[in-house]
């Protein structure tokens, strides 16, 4: 079973999550039976996921496909030492990208039809 990991937010609130079991030799230990204390804030643990999302959005908004909307879904696991980790495997979660186009004239057609 994965261990509980306690993160603090930048505002000082506590967030307890079910974290991944870490396979390395170094492990975070808890005080007593409580959750392991994360080495980073909750926000800083998610920085890599935010950077991955920003990068993926740049790829899909580059002007080639021109979707009306882009939806990204990441499977994320939290680790006391590593922070947020994009999950591996379809059963655990992965990156899902949904691109949507609305029916009807494209934006470029609508702009060409409007002479103003």
Tab-separated table of N, CA and C in Angstrom:
chain	number	residue	atom	x	y	z
A	1	UNK	N	0.844	-1.191	0.000
A	1	UNK	CA	0.000	0.000	0.000
A	1	UNK	C	0.878	1.239	0.000
A	2	UNK	N	0.496	2.239	-0.744
A	2	UNK	CA	1.238	3.480	-0.782
A	2	UNK	C	1.102	4.199	0.555
A	3	UNK	N	2.147	4.927	0.916
A	3	UNK	CA	2.174	5.632	2.190
A	3	UNK	C	1.483	6.985	2.074
A	4	UNK	N	1.070	7.534	3.200
A	4	UNK	CA	0.508	8.875	3.221
A	4	UNK	C	1.649	9.878	3.270
A	5	UNK	N	1.479	10.969	2.536
A	5	UNK	CA	2.474	12.030	2.490
A	5	UNK	C	1.775	13.332	2.835
A	6	UNK	N	2.364	14.092	3.731
A	6	UNK	CA	1.793	15.372	4.160
A	6	UNK	C	2.572	16.516	3.512
A	7	UNK	N	1.856	17.328	2.738
A	7	UNK	CA	2.426	18.522	2.114
A	7	UNK	C	1.847	19.743	2.809
A	8	UNK	N	2.640	20.806	2.898
A	8	UNK	CA	2.123	22.092	3.341
A	8	UNK	C	1.955	22.962	2.111
A	9	UNK	N	0.880	23.751	2.092
A	9	UNK	CA	0.720	24.715	1.017
A	9	UNK	C	1.520	25.960	1.374
A	10	UNK	N	1.672	26.856	0.418
A	10	UNK	CA	2.391	28.097	0.700
A	10	UNK	C	1.668	28.944	1.732
A	11	UNK	N	0.356	28.715	1.908
A	11	UNK	CA	-0.428	29.424	2.924
A	11	UNK	C	-0.371	28.738	4.288
A	12	UNK	N	0.337	27.588	4.374
A	12	UNK	CA	0.483	26.891	5.636
A	12	UNK	C	-0.550	25.804	5.891
A	13	UNK	N	-1.493	25.600	4.976
A	13	UNK	CA	-2.487	24.537	5.143
A	13	UNK	C	-1.831	23.186	4.887
A	14	UNK	N	-2.363	22.136	5.495
A	14	UNK	CA	-1.833	20.790	5.308
A	14	UNK	C	-2.676	20.028	4.299
A	15	UNK	N	-2.000	19.342	3.388
A	15	UNK	CA	-2.661	18.494	2.404
A	15	UNK	C	-2.053	17.109	2.558
A	16	UNK	N	-2.867	16.117	2.893
A	16	UNK	CA	-2.390	14.744	3.036
A	16	UNK	C	-2.863	13.964	1.818
A	17	UNK	N	-1.914	13.311	1.150
A	17	UNK	CA	-2.246	12.550	-0.053
A	17	UNK	C	-1.672	11.147	0.074
A	18	UNK	N	-2.239	10.239	-0.689
A	18	UNK	CA	-1.656	8.909	-0.779
A	18	UNK	C	-0.521	9.002	-1.778
A	19	UNK	N	0.691	8.819	-1.316
A	19	UNK	CA	1.871	8.977	-2.162
A	19	UNK	C	2.342	7.665	-2.729
A	20	UNK	N	3.293	7.737	-3.637
A	20	UNK	CA	3.856	6.534	-4.236
A	20	UNK	C	4.894	5.944	-3.301
A	21	UNK	N	5.014	4.622	-3.312
A	21	UNK	CA	6.114	3.976	-2.608
A	21	UNK	C	7.372	4.236	-3.408
A	22	UNK	N	8.391	4.710	-2.750
A	22	UNK	CA	9.634	5.018	-3.441
A	22	UNK	C	10.557	3.828	-3.353
A	23	UNK	N	11.149	3.466	-4.477
A	23	UNK	CA	11.975	2.270	-4.560
A	23	UNK	C	13.423	2.529	-4.160
A	24	UNK	N	13.840	3.759	-4.050
A	24	UNK	CA	15.235	4.057	-3.753
A	24	UNK	C	15.566	3.688	-2.319
A	25	UNK	N	16.867	3.701	-1.994
A	25	UNK	CA	17.308	3.365	-0.651
A	25	UNK	C	16.922	4.411	0.377
A	26	UNK	N	16.915	5.676	0.018
A	26	UNK	CA	16.538	6.739	0.951
A	26	UNK	C	15.030	6.856	0.986
A	27	UNK	N	14.469	6.922	2.179
A	27	UNK	CA	13.024	7.025	2.321
A	27	UNK	C	12.701	8.079	3.350
A	28	UNK	N	11.603	8.788	3.130
A	28	UNK	CA	11.111	9.717	4.133
A	28	UNK	C	10.462	8.886	5.230
A	29	UNK	N	10.676	9.278	6.455
A	29	UNK	CA	10.050	8.558	7.548
A	29	UNK	C	9.090	9.481	8.255
A	30	UNK	N	8.048	8.879	8.816
A	30	UNK	CA	7.060	9.672	9.527
A	30	UNK	C	7.391	9.688	11.000
A	31	UNK	N	6.827	10.646	11.706
A	31	UNK	CA	6.924	10.676	13.151
A	31	UNK	C	5.789	9.832	13.683
A	32	UNK	N	6.105	8.716	14.292
A	32	UNK	CA	5.038	7.849	14.794
A	32	UNK	C	4.318	7.182	13.651
A	33	UNK	N	2.998	7.094	13.770
A	33	UNK	CA	2.193	6.453	12.744
A	33	UNK	C	1.627	7.439	11.737
A	34	UNK	N	2.032	8.691	11.810
A	34	UNK	CA	1.490	9.717	10.918
A	34	UNK	C	2.105	9.659	9.544
A	35	UNK	N	1.656	10.538	8.668
A	35	UNK	CA	2.171	10.565	7.297
A	35	UNK	C	3.604	11.077	7.244
A	36	UNK	N	4.316	10.696	6.171
A	36	UNK	CA	5.654	11.213	5.930
A	36	UNK	C	5.561	12.706	5.622
A	37	UNK	N	6.557	13.457	6.039
A	37	UNK	CA	6.579	14.898	5.788
A	37	UNK	C	7.278	15.152	4.456
A	38	UNK	N	6.601	15.797	3.537
A	38	UNK	CA	7.188	16.100	2.234
A	38	UNK	C	8.266	17.156	2.384
A	39	UNK	N	9.282	17.065	1.546
A	39	UNK	CA	10.395	18.001	1.591
A	39	UNK	C	10.065	19.306	0.870
A	40	UNK	N	8.977	19.352	0.121
A	40	UNK	CA	8.617	20.528	-0.668
A	40	UNK	C	7.192	20.941	-0.337
A	41	UNK	N	6.850	22.179	-0.719
A	41	UNK	CA	5.465	22.602	-0.570
A	41	UNK	C	4.626	21.904	-1.639
A	42	UNK	N	3.328	21.870	-1.425
A	42	UNK	CA	2.409	21.274	-2.387
A	42	UNK	C	2.548	21.959	-3.741
A	43	UNK	N	2.614	23.290	-3.722
A	43	UNK	CA	2.722	24.052	-4.970
A	43	UNK	C	4.021	23.732	-5.708
A	44	UNK	N	5.144	23.680	-4.982
A	44	UNK	CA	6.417	23.406	-5.659
A	44	UNK	C	6.480	21.967	-6.162
A	45	UNK	N	5.776	21.051	-5.485
A	45	UNK	CA	5.719	19.673	-5.964
A	45	UNK	C	5.018	19.587	-7.316
A	46	UNK	N	4.082	20.497	-7.569
A	46	UNK	CA	3.322	20.481	-8.826
A	46	UNK	C	3.947	21.327	-9.933
A	47	UNK	N	5.063	21.999	-9.664
A	47	UNK	CA	5.696	22.861	-10.665
A	47	UNK	C	6.041	22.114	-11.952
A	48	UNK	N	6.566	20.893	-11.837
A	48	UNK	CA	6.920	20.128	-13.033
A	48	UNK	C	5.711	19.756	-13.861
A	49	UNK	N	4.598	19.454	-13.201
A	49	UNK	CA	3.366	19.127	-13.924
A	49	UNK	C	2.859	20.362	-14.658
A	50	UNK	N	2.939	21.540	-13.992
A	50	UNK	CA	2.517	22.776	-14.657
A	50	UNK	C	3.384	23.047	-15.884
A	51	UNK	N	4.692	22.850	-15.758
A	51	UNK	CA	5.596	23.067	-16.890
A	51	UNK	C	5.280	22.103	-18.035
A	52	UNK	N	4.964	20.845	-17.693
A	52	UNK	CA	4.601	19.868	-18.724
A	52	UNK	C	3.307	20.272	-19.423
A	53	UNK	N	2.334	20.773	-18.663
A	53	UNK	CA	1.063	21.208	-19.255
A	53	UNK	C	1.276	22.408	-20.170
A	54	UNK	N	2.073	23.372	-19.717
A	54	UNK	CA	2.350	24.552	-20.552
A	54	UNK	C	3.028	24.149	-21.857
A	55	UNK	N	3.973	23.229	-21.775
A	55	UNK	CA	4.676	22.760	-22.966
A	55	UNK	C	3.734	22.039	-23.919
A	56	UNK	N	2.877	21.160	-23.373
A	56	UNK	CA	1.921	20.442	-24.213
A	56	UNK	C	0.939	21.405	-24.876
A	57	UNK	N	0.470	22.406	-24.140
A	57	UNK	CA	-0.454	23.385	-24.733
A	57	UNK	C	0.206	24.157	-25.866
A	58	UNK	N	1.476	24.517	-25.709
A	58	UNK	CA	2.195	25.203	-26.796
A	58	UNK	C	2.210	24.350	-28.052
A	59	UNK	N	2.411	23.042	-27.901
A	59	UNK	CA	2.457	22.142	-29.054
A	59	UNK	C	1.109	22.119	-29.770
A	60	UNK	N	0.021	22.023	-29.013
A	60	UNK	CA	-1.296	21.876	-29.632
A	60	UNK	C	-1.937	23.199	-30.028
A	61	UNK	N	-1.387	24.307	-29.579
A	61	UNK	CA	-1.904	25.625	-29.973
A	61	UNK	C	-0.969	26.330	-30.946
A	62	UNK	N	-0.116	25.578	-31.633
A	62	UNK	CA	0.886	26.175	-32.508
A	62	UNK	C	0.316	26.709	-33.812
A	63	UNK	N	-0.967	26.518	-34.052
A	63	UNK	CA	-1.598	27.060	-35.258
A	63	UNK	C	-1.806	26.041	-36.353
A	64	UNK	N	-1.256	24.854	-36.241
A	64	UNK	CA	-1.409	23.846	-37.282
A	64	UNK	C	-2.802	23.233	-37.267
A	65	UNK	N	-3.253	22.763	-36.099
A	65	UNK	CA	-4.549	22.102	-36.004
A	65	UNK	C	-5.701	23.064	-35.723
A	66	UNK	N	-5.447	24.156	-35.047
A	66	UNK	CA	-6.422	25.193	-34.706
A	66	UNK	C	-7.682	24.654	-34.031
A	67	UNK	N	-7.527	23.907	-32.924
A	67	UNK	CA	-8.728	23.443	-32.223
A	67	UNK	C	-9.406	24.603	-31.502
A	68	UNK	N	-10.713	24.467	-31.264
A	68	UNK	CA	-11.437	25.472	-30.484
A	68	UNK	C	-11.078	25.365	-29.008
A	69	UNK	N	-10.749	24.152	-28.559
A	69	UNK	CA	-10.320	23.976	-27.171
A	69	UNK	C	-9.353	22.800	-27.074
A	70	UNK	N	-8.505	22.862	-26.072
A	70	UNK	CA	-7.547	21.800	-25.785
A	70	UNK	C	-7.756	21.395	-24.334
A	71	UNK	N	-7.895	20.102	-24.082
A	71	UNK	CA	-8.046	19.587	-22.726
A	71	UNK	C	-6.934	18.582	-22.473
A	72	UNK	N	-6.177	18.792	-21.401
A	72	UNK	CA	-5.100	17.884	-21.013
A	72	UNK	C	-5.468	17.204	-19.709
A	73	UNK	N	-5.191	15.936	-19.619
A	73	UNK	CA	-5.435	15.196	-18.387
A	73	UNK	C	-4.165	14.421	-18.055
A	74	UNK	N	-3.589	14.707	-16.888
A	74	UNK	CA	-2.388	14.026	-16.435
A	74	UNK	C	-2.741	13.099	-15.286
A	75	UNK	N	-2.202	11.898	-15.288
A	75	UNK	CA	-2.228	11.055	-14.107
A	75	UNK	C	-1.031	11.471	-13.272
A	76	UNK	N	-1.252	11.901	-12.048
A	76	UNK	CA	-0.169	12.423	-11.209
A	76	UNK	C	-0.117	11.657	-9.907
A	77	UNK	N	1.080	11.245	-9.517
A	77	UNK	CA	1.310	10.656	-8.208
A	77	UNK	C	2.202	11.622	-7.436
A	78	UNK	N	2.023	11.645	-6.122
A	78	UNK	CA	2.823	12.532	-5.286
A	78	UNK	C	3.771	11.710	-4.425
A	79	UNK	N	5.012	12.181	-4.349
A	79	UNK	CA	6.053	11.500	-3.600
A	79	UNK	C	6.638	12.466	-2.586
A	80	UNK	N	6.979	11.986	-1.403
A	80	UNK	CA	7.535	12.847	-0.361
A	80	UNK	C	8.827	13.492	-0.824
A	81	UNK	N	9.663	12.773	-1.545
A	81	UNK	CA	10.955	13.306	-1.971
A	81	UNK	C	10.915	13.929	-3.355
A	82	UNK	N	10.264	13.271	-4.305
A	82	UNK	CA	10.301	13.723	-5.695
A	82	UNK	C	9.219	14.738	-6.024
A	83	UNK	N	8.220	14.892	-5.187
A	83	UNK	CA	7.116	15.797	-5.500
A	83	UNK	C	6.122	15.109	-6.409
A	84	UNK	N	5.636	15.819	-7.422
A	84	UNK	CA	4.641	15.261	-8.339
A	84	UNK	C	5.343	14.506	-9.457
A	85	UNK	N	4.834	13.324	-9.745
A	85	UNK	CA	5.379	12.463	-10.772
A	85	UNK	C	4.252	12.119	-11.722
A	86	UNK	N	4.458	12.320	-13.023
A	86	UNK	CA	3.436	11.926	-13.988
A	86	UNK	C	3.392	10.408	-13.997
A	87	UNK	N	2.219	9.846	-13.741
A	87	UNK	CA	2.066	8.404	-13.545
A	87	UNK	C	2.339	7.649	-14.828
A	88	UNK	N	2.831	6.432	-14.669
A	88	UNK	CA	3.093	5.577	-15.821
A	88	UNK	C	1.973	4.568	-15.975
A	89	UNK	N	1.798	4.079	-17.174
A	89	UNK	CA	0.853	2.994	-17.406
A	89	UNK	C	-0.590	3.438	-17.485
A	90	UNK	N	-1.333	2.783	-18.336
A	90	UNK	CA	-2.729	3.149	-18.551
A	90	UNK	C	-3.567	2.915	-17.309
A	91	UNK	N	-3.232	1.912	-16.498
A	91	UNK	CA	-4.028	1.620	-15.310
A	91	UNK	C	-3.851	2.700	-14.248
A	92	UNK	N	-2.684	3.326	-14.196
A	92	UNK	CA	-2.398	4.329	-13.179
A	92	UNK	C	-2.710	5.738	-13.649
A	93	UNK	N	-2.787	5.944	-14.910
A	93	UNK	CA	-3.008	7.275	-15.459
A	93	UNK	C	-1.900	7.620	-16.423
A	94	UNK	N	-2.165	8.543	-17.276
A	94	UNK	CA	-1.208	8.945	-18.287
A	94	UNK	C	-1.658	10.284	-18.843
A	95	UNK	N	-1.020	10.721	-19.885
A	95	UNK	CA	-1.406	11.980	-20.511
A	95	UNK	C	-2.514	11.717	-21.527
A	96	UNK	N	-3.648	12.379	-21.334
A	96	UNK	CA	-4.760	12.309	-22.275
A	96	UNK	C	-4.926	13.704	-22.861
A	97	UNK	N	-4.976	13.783	-24.178
A	97	UNK	CA	-5.155	15.057	-24.860
A	97	UNK	C	-6.456	14.999	-25.640
A	98	UNK	N	-7.324	15.990	-25.414
A	98	UNK	CA	-8.580	16.082	-26.159
A	98	UNK	C	-8.586	17.414	-26.894
A	99	UNK	N	-8.745	17.358	-28.196
A	99	UNK	CA	-8.849	18.544	-29.038
A	99	UNK	C	-10.284	18.611	-29.540
A	100	UNK	N	-10.903	19.780	-29.439
A	100	UNK	CA	-12.301	19.935	-29.837
A	100	UNK	C	-12.443	21.029	-30.882
A	101	UNK	N	-13.296	20.750	-31.854
A	101	UNK	CA	-13.651	21.728	-32.869
A	101	UNK	C	-15.168	21.860	-32.888
A	102	UNK	N	-15.658	23.074	-32.944
A	102	UNK	CA	-17.100	23.311	-33.019
A	102	UNK	C	-17.562	23.179	-34.451
A	103	UNK	N	-18.762	22.630	-34.657
A	103	UNK	CA	-19.281	22.550	-36.022
A	103	UNK	C	-19.594	23.946	-36.538
A	104	UNK	N	-19.570	24.087	-37.823
A	104	UNK	CA	-19.871	25.386	-38.418
A	104	UNK	C	-18.634	25.978	-39.059
A	105	UNK	N	-18.742	27.232	-39.486
A	105	UNK	CA	-17.607	27.851	-40.171
A	105	UNK	C	-16.414	27.986	-39.235
A	106	UNK	N	-15.230	27.836	-39.814
A	106	UNK	CA	-14.016	27.991	-39.020
A	106	UNK	C	-13.819	29.454	-38.676
A	107	UNK	N	-12.940	29.726	-37.764
A	107	UNK	CA	-12.677	31.113	-37.361
A	107	UNK	C	-12.183	31.945	-38.531
A	108	UNK	N	-11.327	31.350	-39.374
A	108	UNK	CA	-10.807	32.101	-40.522
A	108	UNK	C	-11.917	32.405	-41.521
A	109	UNK	N	-12.891	31.484	-41.712
A	109	UNK	CA	-14.032	31.733	-42.600
A	109	UNK	C	-14.904	32.847	-42.040
A	110	UNK	N	-15.133	32.839	-40.734
A	110	UNK	CA	-15.955	33.869	-40.104
A	110	UNK	C	-15.296	35.243	-40.208
A	111	UNK	N	-13.977	35.288	-40.068
A	111	UNK	CA	-13.269	36.568	-40.190
A	111	UNK	C	-13.304	37.077	-41.609
A	112	UNK	N	-13.216	36.197	-42.601
A	112	UNK	CA	-13.266	36.611	-44.001
A	112	UNK	C	-14.648	37.124	-44.378
A	113	UNK	N	-15.703	36.575	-43.770
A	113	UNK	CA	-17.065	36.985	-44.064
A	113	UNK	C	-17.416	38.323	-43.413
A	114	UNK	N	-16.696	38.727	-42.372
A	114	UNK	CA	-16.955	39.978	-41.670
A	114	UNK	C	-16.022	41.061	-42.177
A	115	UNK	N	-16.483	41.987	-43.036
A	115	UNK	CA	-15.604	42.983	-43.650
A	115	UNK	C	-15.159	44.080	-42.695
A	116	UNK	N	-15.666	44.167	-41.471
A	116	UNK	CA	-15.309	45.289	-40.573
A	116	UNK	C	-13.967	45.170	-39.987
